[in-house]
Coordinates of C-alpha atoms in Angstrom, one line a residue:
X108 CA 0.0 0.0 0.0
X109 CA 1.3 3.5 -0.9
X110 CA 1.8 5.2 2.4
X111 CA 1.1 8.9 3.0
X112 CA 2.5 11.6 5.3
X113 CA 1.2 15.0 6.5
X114 CA 0.6 17.5 3.7
X115 CA 2.8 20.0 5.4
X116 CA 5.9 18.0 4.7
X117 CA 5.2 18.1 0.9
X118 CA 5.2 20.9 -1.7
X119 CA 1.5 20.2 -2.4
X120 CA -1.3 18.5 -0.6
X121 CA -1.6 16.1 -3.6
X122 CA 2.0 14.9 -3.2
X123 CA 1.8 11.6 -1.2
X124 CA 4.8 9.9 0.3
X125 CA 5.5 6.9 -1.9
X126 CA 9.2 6.5 -1.7
X127 CA 8.9 3.1 -0.1
X128 CA 6.3 2.0 -2.7
X129 CA 8.6 3.0 -5.6
X130 CA 11.5 1.1 -4.1
X131 CA 9.4 -2.0 -3.8
X132 CA 8.1 -1.6 -7.3
X133 CA 11.7 -1.8 -8.6
X134 CA 12.5 -4.9 -6.7
X135 CA 9.2 -6.9 -7.0
X136 CA 9.0 -9.3 -10.0
X137 CA 6.0 -9.1 -12.4
X138 CA 2.9 -10.5 -10.9
X139 CA -0.3 -9.7 -9.1
X140 CA 1.4 -8.1 -6.1
X141 CA 3.5 -5.7 -8.2
X142 CA 0.5 -4.9 -10.4
X143 CA -1.6 -4.0 -7.4
X144 CA 1.2 -1.8 -5.9
X145 CA 1.6 -0.1 -9.2
X146 CA -2.1 0.6 -9.5
X147 CA -2.2 2.0 -5.9
X148 CA 0.8 4.2 -6.5
X149 CA -0.7 5.7 -9.7
X150 CA -4.0 6.3 -8.0
X151 CA -2.2 8.1 -5.1
X152 CA -0.6 10.5 -7.6
X153 CA -3.7 11.1 -9.8
X154 CA -4.7 14.3 -7.9
X155 CA -1.4 15.8 -8.9
X156 CA -1.9 14.8 -12.5
X157 CA -5.4 16.4 -12.5
X158 CA -4.0 19.6 -11.0
X159 CA -1.5 19.8 -13.8
X160 CA -4.2 19.2 -16.3
X161 CA -6.3 22.1 -14.9
X162 CA -3.5 24.5 -15.9
X163 CA -4.5 23.9 -19.5
X164 CA -8.3 24.5 -19.1
X165 CA -10.1 26.9 -21.4
X166 CA -8.0 26.0 -24.4
X167 CA -10.6 24.2 -26.4
X168 CA -10.3 20.8 -24.8
X169 CA -12.6 19.3 -22.2
X170 CA -11.3 18.7 -18.7
X171 CA -12.1 15.0 -19.0
X172 CA -9.9 14.7 -22.0
X173 CA -7.1 16.7 -20.4
X174 CA -7.2 14.5 -17.3
X175 CA -7.0 11.4 -19.4
X176 CA -3.9 12.7 -21.1
X177 CA -2.4 13.7 -17.8
X178 CA -3.1 10.2 -16.4
X179 CA -1.3 8.7 -19.4
X180 CA 1.7 10.9 -18.6
X181 CA 1.6 9.9 -15.0
X182 CA 1.6 6.2 -15.9
X183 CA 4.7 6.7 -18.0
X184 CA 6.3 8.6 -15.1
X185 CA 5.6 5.8 -12.6
X186 CA 6.9 3.1 -15.0
X187 CA 10.1 5.0 -15.8
X188 CA 10.9 6.5 -12.4
X189 CA 14.0 5.1 -10.7
X190 CA 14.0 5.9 -7.0
X191 CA 17.6 4.8 -6.5
X192 CA 18.9 7.8 -8.4
X193 CA 18.0 10.1 -5.6
X194 CA 15.5 12.4 -7.3
X195 CA 12.1 12.9 -5.8
X196 CA 9.2 11.4 -7.9
X197 CA 7.4 14.7 -8.1
X198 CA 10.4 16.4 -9.6
X199 CA 10.5 13.7 -12.3
X200 CA 6.7 13.4 -12.8
X201 CA 5.7 17.1 -13.2
X202 CA 7.7 17.7 -16.4
X203 CA 6.7 14.2 -17.8
X204 CA 3.0 14.9 -17.3
X205 CA 3.2 18.5 -18.5
X206 CA 5.1 17.4 -21.6
X207 CA 2.4 14.9 -22.3
X208 CA -0.2 17.6 -22.1
X209 CA 1.8 19.9 -24.4
X210 CA 2.3 17.1 -26.9
X211 CA -1.4 16.5 -26.9
X212 CA -2.1 20.1 -27.9
X213 CA 0.7 20.2 -30.4
X214 CA -0.4 17.0 -32.2
X215 CA -4.1 16.8 -31.8
X216 CA -5.8 20.2 -31.5
X217 CA -4.6 22.1 -34.5
X218 CA -7.3 22.5 -37.2
X219 CA -4.6 22.8 -39.9
X220 CA -1.7 20.3 -39.9
X221 CA 1.5 22.2 -39.1
X222 CA 5.0 20.6 -38.8
X223 CA 6.4 20.5 -35.3
X224 CA 9.2 22.8 -36.3
X225 CA 6.7 25.4 -37.4
X226 CA 4.7 25.0 -34.2
X227 CA 7.8 25.7 -32.2
X228 CA 8.5 28.8 -34.3
X229 CA 4.9 29.9 -33.6
X230 CA 5.3 29.6 -29.9
X231 CA 8.6 31.5 -29.9
X232 CA 7.2 34.3 -32.1
X233 CA 4.0 34.5 -30.0
X234 CA 5.9 35.0 -26.8
X235 CA 8.3 37.5 -28.4
X236 CA 5.4 39.5 -29.9
X237 CA 3.6 39.6 -26.6
X238 CA 6.7 40.7 -24.6
X239 CA 7.8 43.3 -27.2
X240 CA 4.3 44.8 -27.4
X241 CA 4.3 45.5 -23.7
X242 CA 7.6 47.5 -23.9
X243 CA 6.6 49.5 -27.0
X244 CA 3.6 51.4 -25.7
X245 CA 1.1 49.2 -27.7
X246 CA 3.0 49.4 -31.0
X247 CA 3.2 46.1 -32.7
X248 CA 6.8 44.9 -33.0
X249 CA 8.4 44.7 -36.4
X250 CA 9.6 41.4 -38.0
X251 CA 13.2 42.5 -37.5
X252 CA 12.6 43.3 -33.8
X253 CA 11.1 39.9 -33.2
X254 CA 13.9 38.2 -35.1
X255 CA 16.4 40.0 -32.8
X256 CA 14.4 39.0 -29.7
X257 CA 14.1 35.3 -30.6
X258 CA 17.4 34.8 -32.5
X259 CA 15.5 33.6 -35.5
X260 CA 15.8 34.7 -39.1
X261 CA 13.2 37.1 -40.4
X262 CA 12.0 34.2 -42.7
X263 CA 11.4 32.0 -39.7
X264 CA 9.6 34.8 -37.9
X265 CA 7.2 35.3 -40.9
X266 CA 6.6 31.5 -40.9
X267 CA 5.8 31.6 -37.2
X268 CA 3.4 34.5 -37.7
X269 CA 1.6 32.6 -40.5
X270 CA 1.3 29.6 -38.1
X271 CA -0.4 31.8 -35.5
X272 CA -3.5 31.7 -37.8
X273 CA -3.4 28.0 -38.3
X274 CA -4.4 26.8 -34.8
X275 CA -8.1 27.2 -35.5
X276 CA -10.2 27.6 -38.6
X277 CA -13.3 29.5 -39.5
X278 CA -16.4 27.9 -41.0
X279 CA -17.2 29.1 -44.5
X280 CA -20.8 29.6 -43.2
X281 CA -19.7 31.9 -40.4
X282 CA -20.9 35.5 -40.7
X283 CA -18.1 38.0 -41.3
X284 CA -17.0 40.1 -38.3
X285 CA -18.6 43.5 -38.2
X286 CA -21.5 42.6 -40.5
X287 CA -25.2 41.9 -39.7
X288 CA -26.5 41.2 -43.2
X289 CA -25.8 37.4 -43.1
X290 CA -22.8 37.8 -45.5
X291 CA -20.6 34.8 -44.8
X292 CA -17.0 34.0 -45.5
X293 CA -18.0 31.6 -48.2
X294 CA -19.7 34.5 -50.1
X295 CA -16.3 36.2 -50.5
X296 CA -14.7 33.3 -52.3
X297 CA -14.5 33.2 -56.0
X298 CA -16.4 30.7 -58.2
X299 CA -15.1 28.5 -60.9
X300 CA -15.2 30.4 -64.2
X301 CA -16.8 28.2 -66.9
X302 CA -14.9 30.2 -69.5
X303 CA -11.7 28.5 -68.3
X304 CA -12.9 25.1 -69.8
X305 CA -13.8 26.9 -73.0
X306 CA -10.3 28.4 -73.2
X307 CA -8.7 25.0 -72.7
X308 CA -10.9 23.5 -75.4
X309 CA -10.0 26.3 -77.8
X310 CA -6.3 25.9 -77.3
X311 CA -6.6 22.1 -77.7
X312 CA -8.4 22.4 -81.1
X313 CA -6.2 25.2 -82.6
X314 CA -3.6 22.8 -84.2
X315 CA -6.4 20.9 -86.0
X316 CA -8.1 24.1 -87.2
X317 CA -4.8 25.2 -88.8
X318 CA -4.7 22.0 -90.8
X319 CA -8.2 22.4 -92.3
X320 CA -8.6 23.9 -95.8
X321 CA -9.4 27.6 -95.9
X322 CA -13.1 27.0 -97.0
X323 CA -13.7 24.7 -94.0
X324 CA -12.1 27.1 -91.6
X325 CA -14.3 29.9 -93.1
X326 CA -17.5 27.9 -92.6
X327 CA -16.6 27.1 -89.0
X328 CA -15.8 30.7 -88.3
X329 CA -19.0 32.0 -89.8
X330 CA -21.1 29.4 -88.0
X331 CA -19.6 29.4 -84.5
X332 CA -18.0 32.9 -84.2
X333 CA -20.3 35.0 -86.4
X334 CA -23.4 32.9 -85.5
X335 CA -24.6 32.8 -89.1
X336 CA -27.2 30.2 -90.1
X337 CA -26.3 27.4 -92.6
X338 CA -28.5 29.0 -95.2
X339 CA -26.7 32.4 -94.9
X340 CA -23.3 30.6 -95.1
X341 CA -24.4 28.7 -98.2
X342 CA -25.5 32.0 -99.9
X343 CA -22.2 33.7 -98.9
X344 CA -20.1 30.9 -100.4
X345 CA -22.3 30.0 -103.3
X346 CA -22.9 26.4 -102.3
X347 CA -25.9 24.5 -101.1
X348 CA -27.1 24.4 -97.5
X349 CA -26.8 20.6 -97.5
X350 CA -23.2 20.9 -98.5
X351 CA -22.5 23.4 -95.7
X352 CA -24.2 21.0 -93.2
X353 CA -22.1 18.1 -94.4
X354 CA -18.9 20.0 -94.2
X355 CA -19.7 21.2 -90.7
X356 CA -20.3 17.7 -89.5
X357 CA -17.1 16.3 -91.2
X358 CA -14.9 19.1 -89.8
X359 CA -16.2 18.8 -86.2
X360 CA -15.8 15.0 -86.2
X361 CA -12.3 15.3 -87.7
X362 CA -11.3 17.9 -85.1
X363 CA -12.7 15.8 -82.2
X364 CA -10.8 12.7 -83.3
X365 CA -7.5 14.7 -83.8
X366 CA -7.8 16.4 -80.4
X367 CA -8.5 13.2 -78.5
X368 CA -5.5 11.5 -80.2
X369 CA -3.2 14.4 -79.2
X370 CA -4.4 14.4 -75.6
X371 CA -3.7 10.7 -75.3

């Protein structure tokens, strides 16, 4: 059983005296007795883990999730702690649990995936911008000032500033700030221009058009660019309307086949 001592002899009331329990854990072989002692030791230190988790409240994660993450860090600390090295368990456990919580936020709570290096740059730039803003009478620090403060290059500072906007995202249906007309962020985005597909098709068919005889090119131009009827084209070229219809069909089919072959 994990023994306890008066709270006054510990830095925190949730810091039980488990030195003897840890020494036994390191000497007992695997089995029911060691498993039960390990469970009791973890339970004895859970209040400390929950206290550390509470430091990260109001950051978008529920307290239940944070306590679970802190408990996982505590289990790692209990399993890795070596009492024979002379360091108090709390001294070893606090950074282990805190690191597990920070890792959780770094790896699981970003709406946009950002590499760890960029996340670290973000944190350094965020702290530097906050500290420099306090010493400059409200003026936002420049990129060069933040680079000098952090020891980073200006390129890395800019990268960290961009990452500041990547932690959370806005819904496209969210109303724009400062508006009350229901205008959403999605309304500001451009739409796909159907003329782009037409431009691609025109470029694809140009080589085939150049290879057509002049009369066939003229017929296609008058029909599809001047919007003339087949009868009007026939009168302009001095041929029958049936001849114009046949030439249009042949030219279009030829261009279609040539274009598909070139694409492949």
